[in-house]
């Protein structure tokens, strides 16, 4: 385990692949990346979530943690928003994967059972991986508000709910109750 990382060295030697309000993500190798956080508490919060989700195929593996960083699995694929903008359609297979991911979040006792389209990746094998879990045990959500908002903006929410209702009607009914 690293006790302290050289941020400048990582920034100059590695490709920046993402950034947000909590920090920056750099690709370290074909299968690993490092997320460097602005606040140490965010590194700890996300590490806790990823460790609790270690048995799930929907979440990146975590390899190493430090005071202000986490080394985790690099996810190869398209974000859901890029996928929809490029391909223009949401297949039944992808819809089923997304619903299974949401059910898995519930099973893992996440209080935030939601994800933004840009945090959901579709791998080359058409499987779902979801990233950015700092607040998964902190923020509460009764239904996937950000996911639904993103799907609605791109014109895919109605199809998503129709297909999801065919194999998860109970879950869809619960979403309708809290969303009305």
CSV table of N, CA, C and O in Angstrom, one decimal, residues 65-175:
chain,number,residue,atom,x,y,z
A,65,UNK,N,-6.2,1.3,-1.4
A,65,UNK,CA,-6.8,2.6,-0.9
A,65,UNK,C,-5.7,3.3,-0.2
A,65,UNK,O,-4.7,2.8,0.3
A,66,UNK,N,-5.8,4.6,-0.1
A,66,UNK,CA,-4.9,5.5,0.6
A,66,UNK,C,-5.7,6.6,1.2
A,66,UNK,O,-6.9,6.7,1.0
A,67,UNK,N,-5.0,7.6,1.8
A,67,UNK,CA,-5.7,8.6,2.5
A,67,UNK,C,-6.6,9.5,1.5
A,67,UNK,O,-7.6,10.0,1.9
A,68,UNK,N,-6.1,9.7,0.3
A,68,UNK,CA,-6.8,10.5,-0.7
A,68,UNK,C,-7.0,9.9,-2.0
A,68,UNK,O,-7.2,10.6,-3.0
A,69,UNK,N,-6.9,8.6,-2.1
A,69,UNK,CA,-7.0,7.9,-3.4
A,69,UNK,C,-7.6,6.5,-3.3
A,69,UNK,O,-7.5,5.9,-2.2
A,70,UNK,N,-8.1,6.0,-4.4
A,70,UNK,CA,-8.5,4.6,-4.5
A,70,UNK,C,-8.0,4.1,-5.9
A,70,UNK,O,-8.2,4.8,-6.9
A,71,UNK,N,-7.3,2.9,-5.9
A,71,UNK,CA,-7.0,2.3,-7.1
A,71,UNK,C,-8.1,1.2,-7.4
A,71,UNK,O,-8.3,0.4,-6.5
A,72,UNK,N,-8.7,1.3,-8.5
A,72,UNK,CA,-9.8,0.4,-8.8
A,72,UNK,C,-9.7,-0.1,-10.3
A,72,UNK,O,-8.9,0.4,-11.1
A,73,UNK,N,-10.7,-0.9,-10.6
A,73,UNK,CA,-10.8,-1.5,-11.9
A,73,UNK,C,-11.1,-0.4,-12.9
A,73,UNK,O,-12.0,0.4,-12.7
A,74,UNK,N,-10.4,-0.4,-14.0
A,74,UNK,CA,-10.7,0.5,-15.2
A,74,UNK,C,-11.8,-0.2,-16.0
A,74,UNK,O,-11.7,-1.3,-16.3
A,75,UNK,N,-12.9,0.6,-16.2
A,75,UNK,CA,-14.0,0.0,-17.0
A,75,UNK,C,-13.9,0.5,-18.4
A,75,UNK,O,-13.9,1.7,-18.7
A,76,UNK,N,-13.8,-0.5,-19.3
A,76,UNK,CA,-13.7,-0.2,-20.8
A,76,UNK,C,-15.2,-0.3,-21.3
A,76,UNK,O,-15.9,-1.3,-21.1
A,77,UNK,N,-15.6,0.8,-22.0
A,77,UNK,CA,-16.9,0.8,-22.6
A,77,UNK,C,-17.4,2.2,-22.8
A,77,UNK,O,-16.7,3.2,-22.6
A,78,UNK,N,-18.7,2.3,-23.1
A,78,UNK,CA,-19.3,3.6,-23.3
A,78,UNK,C,-20.2,3.9,-22.1
A,78,UNK,O,-20.9,3.1,-21.5
A,79,UNK,N,-20.3,5.2,-21.8
A,79,UNK,CA,-21.3,5.6,-20.8
A,79,UNK,C,-22.7,5.5,-21.4
A,79,UNK,O,-22.8,5.5,-22.6
A,80,UNK,N,-23.6,5.3,-20.5
A,80,UNK,CA,-25.0,5.1,-21.1
A,80,UNK,C,-25.5,6.3,-21.9
A,80,UNK,O,-26.1,6.1,-22.9
A,81,UNK,N,-25.1,7.5,-21.4
A,81,UNK,CA,-25.6,8.7,-22.2
A,81,UNK,C,-24.9,8.7,-23.6
A,81,UNK,O,-25.5,9.0,-24.6
A,82,UNK,N,-23.6,8.4,-23.7
A,82,UNK,CA,-22.9,8.3,-25.0
A,82,UNK,C,-23.5,7.2,-25.8
A,82,UNK,O,-23.6,7.4,-27.1
A,83,UNK,N,-23.7,6.1,-25.2
A,83,UNK,CA,-24.3,4.9,-25.9
A,83,UNK,C,-25.6,5.3,-26.6
A,83,UNK,O,-25.9,5.0,-27.7
A,84,UNK,N,-26.5,6.0,-25.8
A,84,UNK,CA,-27.8,6.3,-26.3
A,84,UNK,C,-27.7,7.4,-27.4
A,84,UNK,O,-28.5,7.4,-28.4
A,85,UNK,N,-26.8,8.4,-27.2
A,85,UNK,CA,-26.7,9.4,-28.2
A,85,UNK,C,-26.1,8.9,-29.5
A,85,UNK,O,-26.5,9.3,-30.6
A,86,UNK,N,-25.2,7.8,-29.4
A,86,UNK,CA,-24.6,7.2,-30.6
A,86,UNK,C,-25.5,6.2,-31.2
A,86,UNK,O,-25.7,6.3,-32.4
A,87,UNK,N,-26.0,5.3,-30.5
A,87,UNK,CA,-26.8,4.2,-31.0
A,87,UNK,C,-28.2,4.5,-31.1
A,87,UNK,O,-29.0,3.9,-31.9
A,88,UNK,N,-28.7,5.4,-30.3
A,88,UNK,CA,-30.1,5.9,-30.3
A,88,UNK,C,-31.1,4.9,-29.8
A,88,UNK,O,-32.3,5.3,-29.9
A,89,UNK,N,-30.8,3.8,-29.3
A,89,UNK,CA,-31.8,2.9,-28.8
A,89,UNK,C,-31.4,2.2,-27.6
A,89,UNK,O,-30.2,1.9,-27.3
A,90,UNK,N,-32.4,1.8,-26.8
A,90,UNK,CA,-32.2,1.1,-25.5
A,90,UNK,C,-32.7,-0.3,-25.7
A,90,UNK,O,-33.9,-0.5,-25.9
A,91,UNK,N,-31.8,-1.3,-25.8
A,91,UNK,CA,-32.3,-2.7,-26.0
A,91,UNK,C,-32.9,-3.3,-24.7
A,91,UNK,O,-32.6,-2.8,-23.6
A,92,UNK,N,-33.7,-4.3,-24.9
A,92,UNK,CA,-34.3,-5.0,-23.8
A,92,UNK,C,-33.2,-5.6,-22.9
A,92,UNK,O,-33.3,-5.6,-21.7
A,93,UNK,N,-32.1,-6.0,-23.5
A,93,UNK,CA,-31.0,-6.6,-22.7
A,93,UNK,C,-30.4,-5.6,-21.8
A,93,UNK,O,-30.1,-5.8,-20.6
A,94,UNK,N,-30.2,-4.4,-22.3
A,94,UNK,CA,-29.6,-3.3,-21.5
A,94,UNK,C,-30.5,-2.8,-20.4
A,94,UNK,O,-30.2,-2.6,-19.3
A,95,UNK,N,-31.8,-2.8,-20.7
A,95,UNK,CA,-32.8,-2.4,-19.7
A,95,UNK,C,-32.8,-3.4,-18.6
A,95,UNK,O,-32.8,-3.0,-17.4
A,96,UNK,N,-32.8,-4.7,-18.9
A,96,UNK,CA,-32.8,-5.7,-17.9
A,96,UNK,C,-31.5,-5.6,-17.0
A,96,UNK,O,-31.6,-5.7,-15.8
A,97,UNK,N,-30.4,-5.3,-17.7
A,97,UNK,CA,-29.1,-5.1,-16.9
A,97,UNK,C,-29.2,-3.9,-15.9
A,97,UNK,O,-28.8,-4.1,-14.8
A,98,UNK,N,-29.8,-2.9,-16.4
A,98,UNK,CA,-30.0,-1.7,-15.5
A,98,UNK,C,-30.9,-2.0,-14.3
A,98,UNK,O,-30.5,-1.6,-13.2
A,99,UNK,N,-32.0,-2.7,-14.6
A,99,UNK,CA,-32.9,-3.0,-13.5
A,99,UNK,C,-32.2,-4.0,-12.5
A,99,UNK,O,-32.3,-3.8,-11.3
A,100,UNK,N,-31.4,-4.9,-13.0
A,100,UNK,CA,-30.7,-5.9,-12.2
A,100,UNK,C,-29.7,-5.1,-11.3
A,100,UNK,O,-29.5,-5.4,-10.1
A,101,UNK,N,-29.0,-4.1,-11.9
A,101,UNK,CA,-28.1,-3.2,-11.2
A,101,UNK,C,-28.8,-2.5,-10.0
A,101,UNK,O,-28.3,-2.5,-8.9
A,102,UNK,N,-29.9,-1.9,-10.3
A,102,UNK,CA,-30.7,-1.2,-9.3
A,102,UNK,C,-31.1,-2.2,-8.2
A,102,UNK,O,-31.0,-1.8,-7.0
A,103,UNK,N,-31.6,-3.4,-8.5
A,103,UNK,CA,-31.9,-4.4,-7.5
A,103,UNK,C,-30.7,-4.8,-6.7
A,103,UNK,O,-30.8,-5.0,-5.5
A,104,UNK,N,-29.6,-4.8,-7.3
A,104,UNK,CA,-28.3,-5.2,-6.6
A,104,UNK,C,-28.0,-4.1,-5.6
A,104,UNK,O,-27.5,-4.4,-4.5
A,105,UNK,N,-28.2,-2.9,-6.0
A,105,UNK,CA,-27.9,-1.7,-5.0
A,105,UNK,C,-28.8,-1.9,-3.8
A,105,UNK,O,-28.3,-1.7,-2.7
A,106,UNK,N,-30.1,-2.3,-4.0
A,106,UNK,CA,-31.0,-2.5,-2.9
A,106,UNK,C,-30.5,-3.6,-2.0
A,106,UNK,O,-30.5,-3.6,-0.8
A,107,UNK,N,-30.1,-4.7,-2.7
A,107,UNK,CA,-29.6,-5.9,-2.0
A,107,UNK,C,-28.4,-5.6,-1.1
A,107,UNK,O,-28.2,-6.1,0.0
A,108,UNK,N,-27.5,-4.7,-1.6
A,108,UNK,CA,-26.3,-4.3,-0.9
A,108,UNK,C,-26.6,-3.2,0.2
A,108,UNK,O,-25.7,-2.7,0.8
A,109,UNK,N,-27.9,-2.9,0.3
A,109,UNK,CA,-28.3,-1.9,1.3
A,109,UNK,C,-27.8,-0.5,1.1
A,109,UNK,O,-27.5,0.3,2.0
A,110,UNK,N,-27.6,-0.1,-0.2
A,110,UNK,CA,-27.3,1.3,-0.6
A,110,UNK,C,-28.5,2.1,-0.2
A,110,UNK,O,-29.7,1.7,-0.4
A,111,UNK,N,-28.3,3.3,0.3
A,111,UNK,CA,-29.4,4.2,0.6
A,111,UNK,C,-29.7,5.0,-0.7
A,111,UNK,O,-30.8,5.5,-0.8
A,112,UNK,N,-28.7,5.1,-1.5
A,112,UNK,CA,-28.9,5.8,-2.8
A,112,UNK,C,-28.9,4.8,-3.9
A,112,UNK,O,-27.9,4.3,-4.4
A,113,UNK,N,-30.1,4.4,-4.3
A,113,UNK,CA,-30.3,3.4,-5.4
A,113,UNK,C,-30.6,4.2,-6.7
A,113,UNK,O,-31.8,4.4,-7.1
A,114,UNK,N,-29.6,4.7,-7.2
A,114,UNK,CA,-29.7,5.6,-8.4
A,114,UNK,C,-28.3,5.8,-9.0
A,114,UNK,O,-27.3,5.5,-8.4
A,115,UNK,N,-28.3,6.3,-10.2
A,115,UNK,CA,-27.0,6.6,-10.9
A,115,UNK,C,-27.3,7.5,-12.1
A,115,UNK,O,-28.4,7.4,-12.7
A,116,UNK,N,-26.4,8.4,-12.3
A,116,UNK,CA,-26.5,9.3,-13.5
A,116,UNK,C,-26.1,8.5,-14.7
A,116,UNK,O,-25.3,7.5,-14.6
A,117,UNK,N,-26.7,8.8,-15.9
A,117,UNK,CA,-26.3,8.1,-17.1
A,117,UNK,C,-24.8,8.1,-17.4
A,117,UNK,O,-24.3,7.1,-17.9
A,118,UNK,N,-24.1,9.2,-17.0
A,118,UNK,CA,-22.7,9.2,-17.3
A,118,UNK,C,-21.9,8.3,-16.4
A,118,UNK,O,-20.7,8.1,-16.6
A,119,UNK,N,-22.5,7.8,-15.3
A,119,UNK,CA,-21.8,6.9,-14.4
A,119,UNK,C,-22.1,5.4,-14.6
A,119,UNK,O,-21.6,4.6,-14.0
A,120,UNK,N,-23.0,5.2,-15.6
A,120,UNK,CA,-23.3,3.8,-16.0
A,120,UNK,C,-22.6,3.5,-17.3
A,120,UNK,O,-22.8,4.2,-18.3
A,121,UNK,N,-21.8,2.4,-17.2
A,121,UNK,CA,-21.0,2.0,-18.4
A,121,UNK,C,-21.6,0.8,-19.0
A,121,UNK,O,-22.0,-0.2,-18.3
A,122,UNK,N,-21.6,0.7,-20.3
A,122,UNK,CA,-22.0,-0.5,-21.0
A,122,UNK,C,-20.7,-1.1,-21.6
A,122,UNK,O,-20.0,-0.4,-22.4
A,123,UNK,N,-20.3,-2.2,-21.1
A,123,UNK,CA,-19.0,-2.8,-21.5
A,123,UNK,C,-19.1,-3.4,-22.9
A,123,UNK,O,-20.2,-3.4,-23.5
A,124,UNK,N,-18.0,-3.8,-23.5
A,124,UNK,CA,-18.0,-4.4,-24.8
A,124,UNK,C,-18.8,-5.6,-24.9
A,124,UNK,O,-19.2,-6.1,-26.0
A,125,UNK,N,-19.0,-6.3,-23.7
A,125,UNK,CA,-19.8,-7.5,-23.6
A,125,UNK,C,-21.3,-7.2,-23.4
A,125,UNK,O,-22.1,-8.1,-23.0
A,126,UNK,N,-21.7,-5.9,-23.4
A,126,UNK,CA,-23.1,-5.5,-23.2
A,126,UNK,C,-23.5,-5.7,-21.7
A,126,UNK,O,-24.7,-6.0,-21.4
A,127,UNK,N,-22.6,-5.6,-20.8
A,127,UNK,CA,-22.9,-5.7,-19.4
A,127,UNK,C,-22.7,-4.3,-18.8
A,127,UNK,O,-22.1,-3.5,-19.3
A,128,UNK,N,-23.4,-4.1,-17.6
A,128,UNK,CA,-23.4,-2.9,-17.0
A,128,UNK,C,-22.4,-2.8,-15.8
A,128,UNK,O,-22.3,-3.8,-15.0
A,129,UNK,N,-21.7,-1.7,-15.7
A,129,UNK,CA,-20.9,-1.4,-14.5
A,129,UNK,C,-21.2,0.0,-14.2
A,129,UNK,O,-21.4,0.9,-15.0
A,130,UNK,N,-21.3,0.3,-12.9
A,130,UNK,CA,-21.6,1.6,-12.4
A,130,UNK,C,-20.5,2.2,-11.5
A,130,UNK,O,-19.9,1.4,-10.7
A,131,UNK,N,-20.2,3.5,-11.7
A,131,UNK,CA,-19.1,4.1,-11.0
A,131,UNK,C,-19.6,5.3,-10.1
A,131,UNK,O,-20.8,5.6,-10.2
A,132,UNK,N,-18.7,5.9,-9.4
A,132,UNK,CA,-19.0,7.0,-8.6
A,132,UNK,C,-19.9,6.8,-7.4
A,132,UNK,O,-21.1,7.1,-7.5
A,133,UNK,N,-19.4,6.2,-6.4
A,133,UNK,CA,-20.2,5.7,-5.3
A,133,UNK,C,-19.9,6.4,-3.9
A,133,UNK,O,-20.2,5.8,-2.9
A,134,UNK,N,-19.4,7.6,-4.0
A,134,UNK,CA,-19.1,8.3,-2.7
A,134,UNK,C,-20.3,8.4,-1.8
A,134,UNK,O,-20.2,8.2,-0.6
A,135,UNK,N,-21.4,8.7,-2.4
A,135,UNK,CA,-22.6,9.0,-1.6
A,135,UNK,C,-23.6,7.8,-1.5
A,135,UNK,O,-24.8,8.0,-1.1
A,136,UNK,N,-23.2,6.6,-1.9
A,136,UNK,CA,-24.2,5.5,-2.0
A,136,UNK,C,-24.7,5.1,-0.6
A,136,UNK,O,-25.8,4.5,-0.5
A,137,UNK,N,-24.0,5.4,0.5
A,137,UNK,CA,-24.4,5.1,1.8
A,137,UNK,C,-24.8,6.4,2.6
A,137,UNK,O,-25.2,6.3,3.8
A,138,UNK,N,-24.8,7.5,1.9
A,138,UNK,CA,-25.0,8.8,2.6
A,138,UNK,C,-26.4,9.4,2.1
A,138,UNK,O,-27.2,9.8,3.0
A,139,UNK,N,-26.6,9.5,0.8
A,139,UNK,CA,-27.8,10.1,0.3
A,139,UNK,C,-28.9,9.1,0.1
A,139,UNK,O,-28.6,7.9,-0.2
A,140,UNK,N,-30.1,9.4,0.4
A,140,UNK,CA,-31.2,8.5,0.3
A,140,UNK,C,-32.0,8.8,-1.0
A,140,UNK,O,-32.2,10.0,-1.3
A,141,UNK,N,-32.5,7.8,-1.6
A,141,UNK,CA,-33.4,8.0,-2.8
A,141,UNK,C,-34.4,6.9,-2.8
A,141,UNK,O,-34.1,5.7,-2.6
A,142,UNK,N,-35.7,7.2,-3.0
A,142,UNK,CA,-36.8,6.2,-3.0
A,142,UNK,C,-36.9,5.6,-4.4
A,142,UNK,O,-37.5,4.6,-4.5
A,143,UNK,N,-36.4,6.2,-5.4
A,143,UNK,CA,-36.5,5.7,-6.8
A,143,UNK,C,-35.3,6.3,-7.5
A,143,UNK,O,-34.7,7.3,-7.1
A,144,UNK,N,-34.9,5.8,-8.7
A,144,UNK,CA,-33.7,6.3,-9.4
A,144,UNK,C,-34.0,7.6,-10.1
A,144,UNK,O,-34.2,7.6,-11.4
A,145,UNK,N,-34.0,8.7,-9.4
A,145,UNK,CA,-34.4,10.0,-9.9
A,145,UNK,C,-33.5,10.5,-11.0
A,145,UNK,O,-33.9,10.9,-12.1
A,146,UNK,N,-32.2,10.4,-10.8
A,146,UNK,CA,-31.2,10.9,-11.8
A,146,UNK,C,-31.3,10.0,-13.1
A,146,UNK,O,-31.2,10.5,-14.2
A,147,UNK,N,-31.4,8.7,-12.9
A,147,UNK,CA,-31.5,7.8,-14.0
A,147,UNK,C,-32.7,8.1,-14.8
A,147,UNK,O,-32.7,8.3,-16.1
A,148,UNK,N,-33.9,8.2,-14.2
A,148,UNK,CA,-35.1,8.5,-14.9
A,148,UNK,C,-35.1,9.9,-15.6
A,148,UNK,O,-35.5,10.0,-16.7
A,149,UNK,N,-34.5,10.9,-14.9
A,149,UNK,CA,-34.4,12.2,-15.5
A,149,UNK,C,-33.5,12.2,-16.8
A,149,UNK,O,-33.9,12.7,-17.8
A,150,UNK,N,-32.4,11.5,-16.7
A,150,UNK,CA,-31.6,11.3,-17.9
A,150,UNK,C,-32.2,10.6,-19.0
A,150,UNK,O,-32.1,11.0,-20.2
A,151,UNK,N,-32.9,9.5,-18.7
A,151,UNK,CA,-33.6,8.7,-19.7
A,151,UNK,C,-34.7,9.6,-20.3
A,151,UNK,O,-35.0,9.5,-21.6
A,152,UNK,N,-35.4,10.3,-19.5
A,152,UNK,CA,-36.5,11.2,-20.0
A,152,UNK,C,-36.0,12.2,-21.0
A,152,UNK,O,-36.5,12.5,-22.0
A,153,UNK,N,-34.9,12.9,-20.6
A,153,UNK,CA,-34.3,13.9,-21.5
A,153,UNK,C,-33.9,13.4,-22.8
A,153,UNK,O,-34.0,14.1,-23.8
A,154,UNK,N,-33.5,12.1,-22.9
A,154,UNK,CA,-33.1,11.5,-24.1
A,154,UNK,C,-34.2,10.8,-24.8
A,154,UNK,O,-34.0,10.2,-25.9
A,155,UNK,N,-35.4,10.8,-24.2
A,155,UNK,CA,-36.6,10.2,-24.9
A,155,UNK,C,-36.7,8.7,-24.7
A,155,UNK,O,-37.3,8.0,-25.5
A,156,UNK,N,-36.1,8.1,-23.6
A,156,UNK,CA,-36.1,6.7,-23.5
A,156,UNK,C,-36.8,6.2,-22.2
A,156,UNK,O,-36.8,5.0,-22.0
A,157,UNK,N,-37.3,7.1,-21.4
A,157,UNK,CA,-37.9,6.7,-20.1
A,157,UNK,C,-39.1,5.8,-20.3
A,157,UNK,O,-39.2,4.8,-19.6
A,158,UNK,N,-40.0,6.2,-21.2
A,158,UNK,CA,-41.2,5.4,-21.4
A,158,UNK,C,-40.9,4.0,-21.8
A,158,UNK,O,-41.5,3.0,-21.3
A,159,UNK,N,-40.0,3.8,-22.8
A,159,UNK,CA,-39.6,2.4,-23.2
A,159,UNK,C,-39.0,1.7,-22.1
A,159,UNK,O,-39.3,0.5,-21.8
A,160,UNK,N,-38.1,2.3,-21.3
A,160,UNK,CA,-37.4,1.7,-20.2
A,160,UNK,C,-38.5,1.1,-19.2
A,160,UNK,O,-38.4,0.0,-18.8
A,161,UNK,N,-39.5,2.0,-18.8
A,161,UNK,CA,-40.5,1.6,-17.9
A,161,UNK,C,-41.4,0.5,-18.4
A,161,UNK,O,-41.7,-0.5,-17.7
A,162,UNK,N,-41.7,0.5,-19.7
A,162,UNK,CA,-42.6,-0.5,-20.3
A,162,UNK,C,-41.9,-1.9,-20.3
A,162,UNK,O,-42.5,-2.9,-19.9
A,163,UNK,N,-40.6,-1.9,-20.7
A,163,UNK,CA,-39.8,-3.1,-20.7
A,163,UNK,C,-39.6,-3.6,-19.3
A,163,UNK,O,-39.8,-4.8,-19.0
A,164,UNK,N,-39.2,-2.7,-18.4
A,164,UNK,CA,-38.9,-3.1,-17.0
A,164,UNK,C,-40.1,-3.7,-16.4
A,164,UNK,O,-40.0,-4.7,-15.6
A,165,UNK,N,-41.3,-3.2,-16.7
A,165,UNK,CA,-42.5,-3.6,-16.1
A,165,UNK,C,-42.8,-5.1,-16.5
A,165,UNK,O,-43.5,-5.8,-15.7
A,166,UNK,N,-42.4,-5.5,-17.6
A,166,UNK,CA,-42.7,-6.9,-18.1
A,166,UNK,C,-42.0,-7.9,-17.2
A,166,UNK,O,-42.5,-9.0,-17.1
A,167,UNK,N,-40.8,-7.6,-16.6
A,167,UNK,CA,-40.2,-8.6,-15.8
A,167,UNK,C,-39.9,-8.2,-14.4
A,167,UNK,O,-39.5,-9.0,-13.5
A,168,UNK,N,-40.3,-7.0,-14.0
A,168,UNK,CA,-40.1,-6.5,-12.6
A,168,UNK,C,-41.3,-5.5,-12.3
A,168,UNK,O,-41.1,-4.4,-11.9
A,169,UNK,N,-42.5,-6.1,-12.4
A,169,UNK,CA,-43.7,-5.2,-12.3
A,169,UNK,C,-43.8,-4.7,-10.8
A,169,UNK,O,-44.2,-3.5,-10.6
A,170,UNK,N,-43.4,-5.5,-9.8
A,170,UNK,CA,-43.5,-5.0,-8.5
A,170,UNK,C,-42.6,-3.8,-8.2
A,170,UNK,O,-43.0,-2.8,-7.6
A,171,UNK,N,-41.4,-3.9,-8.7
A,171,UNK,CA,-40.4,-2.8,-8.6
A,171,UNK,C,-40.9,-1.5,-9.3
A,171,UNK,O,-40.9,-0.4,-8.8
A,172,UNK,N,-41.4,-1.7,-10.5
A,172,UNK,CA,-42.0,-0.6,-11.3
A,172,UNK,C,-43.2,0.1,-10.6
A,172,UNK,O,-43.3,1.3,-10.6
A,173,UNK,N,-44.0,-0.8,-9.9
A,173,UNK,CA,-45.1,-0.2,-9.2
A,173,UNK,C,-44.7,0.6,-8.0
A,173,UNK,O,-45.2,1.7,-7.8
A,174,UNK,N,-43.6,0.2,-7.4
A,174,UNK,CA,-43.0,0.9,-6.2
A,174,UNK,C,-42.5,2.3,-6.7
A,174,UNK,O,-42.7,3.3,-6.1
A,175,UNK,N,-41.8,2.2,-7.9
A,175,UNK,CA,-41.3,3.5,-8.5
A,175,UNK,C,-42.4,4.5,-8.8
A,175,UNK,O,-42.3,5.7,-8.6
